[in-house]
Amino acid sequence: MSNAGFSSQNGAGGQPYANGPTQGAFPVQPVSQGYGLPGQLGYHNQVPAKGPMPPGPGLYNAAPPVSAYQGSLMPPTMPVRPPMGGPLPPPMQPGQTPPPSQNSVPPPMATTNSYYPNAQNPPVSSWNYGPRPPPPMGMATPPPGNHVTSSPSPVPNPASQGFSAPPPGPNTSMAPGPPLPPSSLSSWSQPGSVPPPPMNAMSPQPYQYGPPPTGPPPPAMRPTPPPTMPPGTATPPPAMPPQNEGMRQTHTPTSQVPNSFEGGEGGYTHPPTSQPGPPLGRPGGHAYPSLPPGYQNTAAPSGMPPSHLAPPYSAGPSAYQQPSMGAAQLSPSLAGLSLQSQTPDALRVVNLLQERNLLPPTAITPPTPPLPQDIQKLNCHPDVFRSTLTSIPQTQALLNKAKLPLGLLLHPFKDLSQLPVVTSSTIVRCRSCRTYINPFVNFLDQRRWKCNLCYRVNDVPEEFMYNPVSRSYGEPHKRPEVQNATIEFIAPSEYMLRPPQPAAYLFVLDVSHNAVQTGYIDVVCQSLLENLNALPGDTRTKIGFITFDTTIHFYNLQEGLSQPQMLIVSDLEDVFLPTPDSLLVNLNECKELVQDLLKSLPQMFSKTMETQCALGPALQAAFKLLSPTGGRMSVFQSQLPTLGVGALKSREDPNQRASAKDIQHLSPATDFYKKLALDCSGQQVAVDLFMLSSQYCDLASLGCISRYSAGSVYYYPSYHNQHNPAQTERFQKDLKRYLTRKIGFEAVMRIRCTKGLSIHTFHGNFFVRSTDLLSLPNVNPDAGFAVQMSIEENLTDMQVVSFQAALLYTSSKGERRIRVHTMCLPVVNSLSDIFAGADVQAITGLLASMAVDRSVAASMSDARDAMTNAVIDSLSSYRTAVLTIQQPGLLTPNCLRLFPLYILALLKQKAFRTGTSTRLDDRVFAMCQLKYQPLAYLMLMIHPALYRVDTLTDEGALNVNDRTIPQPGVLQLSVEKLSREGAFLMDAGTVMYLWVGRNCNPQFLTQVLGVPNYPAVPQSMTQLPELDTAESTRTRAFVGWLREQRPFYPTLHVIKDESQLKANFMQNMVEDRTESALSYYEFLLHVQQQISK
Ligand SMILES: [Zn+2]
């Protein structure tokens, strides 16, 4: 077997890897480029990424000519405030704990401390958002590279500014590099726990297919709008590419082929089936929801941000009663689109130097694309699928001109309280590009539909004519597939190449002295004992355990034994499985033995003196054990691995933690973990790493085991059962969530988009199998993904484009399922329309991912410069190309008003900050989270939410399940917003701080904290007491409500002035100046200075 597959695409073997396909569809990987074990079959059928590729030029010519939909929305000029006399005074400084030099006067508007000495040169984008250098399309396109390509820039005058290092990082020169270096750091999920969501969140109510209508055929076929494309183009292309070549060849009964390659997902044509009537043998299948398929965020911990409390789809009383918006009506609707759906507020001009209070009082909602309401109503929810630009530029040249990144952010396996599930013998897909039928296709008539991605005209299968929901015939556009942008199919057998694997869980535990001392083994065993019956699975579920120190210990759990048997393997060079058949056992059959083991394990090593640990060999053993089935490997590790393969040495120099220079050792020290991860991926094994360490443990190296196997990393620095109760509490809650949340096995995800658009770099944890196919041995509901996109061909004739993410996985019950999300966005041809649709949070999230890659592949200063330049470039473009009336100040469109603030927050974030002491592992973990977190949680990590909580009232409160939830306003992150008389809650996503002022309202101290006075507030307080007071009830309701918005469990720290954690709290005050970083106002001045050059 050749390794060509991953070495070429994912860069194993030490090559710089492009974890993301290179641009342009190089269509097919060579067959049988498996990366599995020798002797095992790898992935055989490398089907072209987008289905049989070359349908000939004629195929795509069917694009409908569009004339009616003009993008120009509104005059770009809006009244602005008259300029004020000068810069605002600096933030006022409350008495306590001022950051140094806080009171100093901001630098004058035009200072000489330019970071970019080449003042003559216009700012140059420091990274290309597209995969190629921008074509010289009639505009002066600067070469890719950073602003500065020649001499190092002068350091800002510290004396006049009061900070010691330029925040955007050392501004050394750098060669214009390749567009964007591929990622080489993994990103990982947030540990989490909170009550688990329902196993399968879809409505369980099965829908009974009625018999097909008999008697006279449904008479009047509904007249459908005429085809909107030119006559003649509706004909399918003559040369019908064979759909299933490759697949059938390898689909032999003897093939031991993992399930999840694109077989079903990709270019596979399901055999023509024509069995209307009840499908057989799918208990609980064909379940249609009885409620409208929305994303109601009620009690279920679905992780909605606060802004989405209201059911987004509440407008529709029932999805199936919505007007039949299939795309049949798409074009007419668009034709009549008067664009009033676009909020003009997005383009209101804001002078950032004048307007200080830019944060909305409540959470920020994503922009709504300017689509007709009936289309938008069907669109995919932004929590699941989101674009940085909700209006897609017509050309790459236009995109380049806007200097905004184009990309998608996905949360594809998010827990949903309502999910329509369809069982059907035929899953209707485009015969050319394999797109799943969706709400945005175009029904030409009752028998034909036109694909919204490749424009091929397809036949409507006979079965699709019958709507099981309404039990009516002849209205294919009312099928649930055409009424729901998020839907799940139960896949028929052709989507499987082997029987779906059972749920398989292998736990690998470090039992060296160091690990045992932390006490974590008790927590893991206890949590497993409590949740053993809640592990997702069925009667086939398998479980196994491996422990390791200087040797590797296996546990024979075979049915019939009176107690578990420990088997020790001390040969670390050539690890073997002592009794391969009885180490990974059926959980149901061997539950008592498993429970015995979990009860005795914590004591078994309590006296150990082994300080070494052989993580690498243990991982190899675990891989061998899980390889035949695939599954999930959960690794608990407490220190640097010291023995055998994969042993590591400390690379961190504590003296460099506060360095303002470039950060070293962000990339792995060895490729052992990455290579093993790729082996795991090939055998459908994902590795989750729980790092419980007080010392440096080289997450940059160890994390690769999870990154490339689609696992997650959880990190508990300074973990100790007794000494660190907050950490222990988080670990317990995270474990519960981890063990009981939904899981998908042997998964692949493919992202398709309308022809002309192209997907390139991916961000997240996965292995890129082919140009648009991600291999995900496991998929979990807390994982986010991002992709960058470019515009390959002009979208001139298009009104809208669509994006579709299809996730094919095996459920823990052994069902093959496909979850499909489709998003439709308008195409625009003016810069002002592009800016009007900018989604500042999505842009920030994508830039954060790109910057992580950049800091690893190039340097931290490079990444920091690039982020700063992203602001400068886009606002510069806005000023010169959108604004028609020039005026002084730093001007942004309203929708981007938070862009500089978010970027400054990123520069001060643990991942990217310099000049502030930051442990290397903490930094690497933050980078992982930036790439792996779904956007809603990511934003809290970047820009925490600050609330005053000693004055909570019921005014404007929410009412959720009979609980009254106060809704205090969000405050700016500046000490000027604090007061000694108050108490303030900071929600930073994974952690919350409740800062109590020295003169805090005594009422709050007694009624909420249960202490008589300020000195009595404990130094370490992580719980709010349950007091029977209105204040306590309100405060706990608010904190509890915030926690319910996310699936993992943020710990709460009550802090006061003396607390050690106060520094963490203050470091999140991103608007303030620190010794090493600019204040927000200074940053704005810097940006303005660069723009006006
Ligand atoms: Zn198609």
Short mmCIF file of C-alpha atoms in Angstrom, two decimals, residues 226-387:
data_model
loop_
_atom_site.label_atom_id
_atom_site.label_comp_id
_atom_site.label_asym_id
_atom_site.label_seq_id
_atom_site.Cartn_x
_atom_site.Cartn_y
_atom_site.Cartn_z
CA PRO A 226 -41.81 27.57 -15.97
CA PRO A 227 -38.18 26.79 -16.14
CA THR A 228 -36.16 29.81 -15.63
CA MET A 229 -33.33 28.82 -17.77
CA PRO A 230 -33.14 29.27 -21.43
CA PRO A 231 -35.07 26.73 -23.36
CA GLY A 232 -33.00 23.89 -24.44
CA THR A 233 -30.63 23.88 -21.58
CA ALA A 234 -32.96 21.85 -19.54
CA THR A 235 -32.01 18.74 -21.31
CA PRO A 236 -29.65 16.58 -19.44
CA PRO A 237 -26.26 16.42 -20.94
CA PRO A 238 -26.03 13.63 -23.36
CA ALA A 239 -22.99 12.02 -21.98
CA MET A 240 -24.09 10.68 -18.71
CA PRO A 241 -21.05 9.84 -16.75
CA PRO A 242 -21.20 6.51 -15.13
CA GLN A 243 -21.91 7.01 -11.50
CA ASN A 244 -20.60 4.04 -9.86
CA GLU A 245 -17.42 3.11 -11.43
CA GLY A 246 -14.76 2.46 -8.97
CA MET A 247 -17.22 1.78 -6.30
CA ARG A 248 -18.56 -1.38 -7.62
CA GLN A 249 -15.15 -2.63 -8.41
CA THR A 250 -14.12 -2.58 -4.87
CA HIS A 251 -17.36 -3.47 -3.37
CA THR A 252 -16.77 -7.12 -3.06
CA PRO A 253 -18.18 -9.19 -0.30
CA THR A 254 -14.76 -9.97 1.00
CA SER A 255 -13.55 -6.44 1.23
CA GLN A 256 -12.72 -5.37 4.71
CA VAL A 257 -13.28 -1.80 3.92
CA PRO A 258 -14.13 0.83 6.39
CA ASN A 259 -17.48 2.23 5.96
CA SER A 260 -17.01 5.81 5.76
CA PHE A 261 -15.23 6.60 2.63
CA GLU A 262 -17.17 8.39 0.17
CA GLY A 263 -18.87 5.33 -1.11
CA GLY A 264 -22.29 6.49 -0.33
CA GLU A 265 -21.41 10.06 0.20
CA GLY A 266 -19.51 10.60 -2.94
CA GLY A 267 -19.94 9.44 -6.41
CA TYR A 268 -22.08 6.54 -5.84
CA THR A 269 -25.31 5.98 -7.53
CA HIS A 270 -27.79 4.14 -5.58
CA PRO A 271 -29.38 1.47 -7.60
CA PRO A 272 -32.70 2.43 -8.97
CA THR A 273 -35.16 1.28 -6.47
CA SER A 274 -38.78 1.52 -6.92
CA GLN A 275 -40.39 0.30 -3.85
CA PRO A 276 -42.89 2.76 -2.73
CA GLY A 277 -44.62 1.69 0.33
CA PRO A 278 -43.39 1.04 3.75
CA PRO A 279 -39.72 0.40 4.03
CA LEU A 280 -38.88 -2.62 6.00
CA GLY A 281 -36.73 -3.42 8.88
CA ARG A 282 -36.04 0.02 10.15
CA PRO A 283 -37.60 0.23 13.54
CA GLY A 284 -38.01 3.74 14.59
CA GLY A 285 -37.05 4.85 11.18
CA HIS A 286 -38.80 7.21 8.91
CA ALA A 287 -39.50 9.48 11.74
CA TYR A 288 -40.77 12.81 10.77
CA PRO A 289 -41.03 15.35 13.42
CA SER A 290 -44.41 16.20 14.62
CA LEU A 291 -43.22 19.68 15.35
CA PRO A 292 -41.83 22.11 12.92
CA PRO A 293 -38.25 21.34 12.36
CA GLY A 294 -36.72 24.26 14.04
CA TYR A 295 -33.95 24.59 16.44
CA GLN A 296 -35.95 25.42 19.44
CA ASN A 297 -33.60 26.04 22.19
CA THR A 298 -35.67 25.21 25.14
CA ALA A 299 -34.47 22.95 27.82
CA ALA A 300 -32.13 20.96 25.72
CA PRO A 301 -28.56 22.08 26.14
CA SER A 302 -28.15 22.69 22.56
CA GLY A 303 -25.54 25.28 22.98
CA MET A 304 -27.33 28.12 21.42
CA PRO A 305 -25.89 31.45 22.14
CA PRO A 306 -28.17 33.68 24.06
CA SER A 307 -29.18 35.50 20.99
CA HIS A 308 -31.02 32.55 19.66
CA LEU A 309 -33.30 31.88 22.46
CA ALA A 310 -36.23 32.53 20.34
CA PRO A 311 -36.83 29.69 18.01
CA PRO A 312 -35.39 30.94 14.81
CA TYR A 313 -37.91 29.14 12.79
CA SER A 314 -40.80 30.03 14.92
CA ALA A 315 -42.32 31.91 12.08
CA GLY A 316 -43.34 28.72 10.45
CA PRO A 317 -46.10 26.98 12.28
CA SER A 318 -45.21 23.84 10.47
CA ALA A 319 -42.56 23.25 7.99
CA TYR A 320 -44.81 21.20 5.87
CA GLN A 321 -47.39 23.84 5.62
CA GLN A 322 -45.09 26.45 4.46
CA PRO A 323 -45.76 27.76 1.05
CA SER A 324 -44.18 25.44 -1.35
CA MET A 325 -41.03 27.30 -1.75
CA GLY A 326 -39.11 24.71 -3.55
CA ALA A 327 -36.95 26.33 -5.90
CA ALA A 328 -39.76 26.31 -8.26
CA GLN A 329 -40.50 29.67 -6.86
CA LEU A 330 -36.96 30.69 -6.40
CA SER A 331 -36.45 32.71 -9.45
CA PRO A 332 -39.76 34.47 -9.46
CA SER A 333 -39.19 35.35 -5.87
CA LEU A 334 -35.84 36.74 -6.60
CA ALA A 335 -37.14 38.61 -9.52
CA GLY A 336 -39.50 40.38 -7.26
CA LEU A 337 -36.94 40.94 -4.64
CA SER A 338 -36.97 44.53 -3.73
CA LEU A 339 -34.03 44.29 -1.44
CA GLN A 340 -35.84 45.76 1.44
CA SER A 341 -34.86 42.71 3.39
CA GLN A 342 -31.38 44.07 3.65
CA THR A 343 -31.03 46.17 6.68
CA PRO A 344 -29.61 49.52 5.74
CA ASP A 345 -28.24 49.71 9.22
CA ALA A 346 -25.41 47.41 8.21
CA LEU A 347 -23.91 50.16 6.09
CA ARG A 348 -24.44 53.04 8.45
CA VAL A 349 -21.11 54.79 8.70
CA VAL A 350 -19.54 54.64 12.11
CA ASN A 351 -16.57 56.74 13.14
CA LEU A 352 -14.85 54.49 15.61
CA LEU A 353 -12.84 57.34 17.05
CA GLN A 354 -16.04 59.01 18.13
CA GLU A 355 -18.46 56.27 18.98
CA ARG A 356 -17.34 54.49 22.05
CA ASN A 357 -20.21 52.29 23.05
CA LEU A 358 -20.37 49.90 20.16
CA LEU A 359 -21.29 46.73 21.94
CA PRO A 360 -24.93 45.90 21.61
CA PRO A 361 -26.56 45.31 24.96
CA THR A 362 -27.34 41.74 24.09
CA ALA A 363 -25.59 39.06 22.14
CA ILE A 364 -24.83 39.77 18.54
CA THR A 365 -26.96 38.10 15.95
CA PRO A 366 -25.52 37.08 12.64
CA PRO A 367 -26.59 39.12 9.65
CA THR A 368 -29.47 37.87 7.62
CA PRO A 369 -28.70 37.46 3.94
CA PRO A 370 -30.74 39.68 1.66
CA LEU A 371 -32.90 36.92 0.31
CA PRO A 372 -36.61 36.87 -0.18
CA GLN A 373 -38.24 35.97 3.03
CA ASP A 374 -39.69 32.72 1.80
CA ILE A 375 -36.23 31.52 0.87
CA GLN A 376 -34.58 32.83 3.95
CA LYS A 377 -37.17 31.12 6.06
CA LEU A 378 -35.96 27.80 4.73
CA ASN A 379 -32.29 28.60 5.04
CA CYS A 380 -29.90 26.73 7.22
CA HIS A 381 -29.58 28.07 10.73
CA PRO A 382 -26.47 30.20 11.20
CA ASP A 383 -25.48 28.24 14.28
CA VAL A 384 -24.93 25.29 12.01
CA PHE A 385 -23.72 26.83 8.80
CA ARG A 386 -22.46 30.33 8.37
CA SER A 387 -20.50 32.34 5.86
#
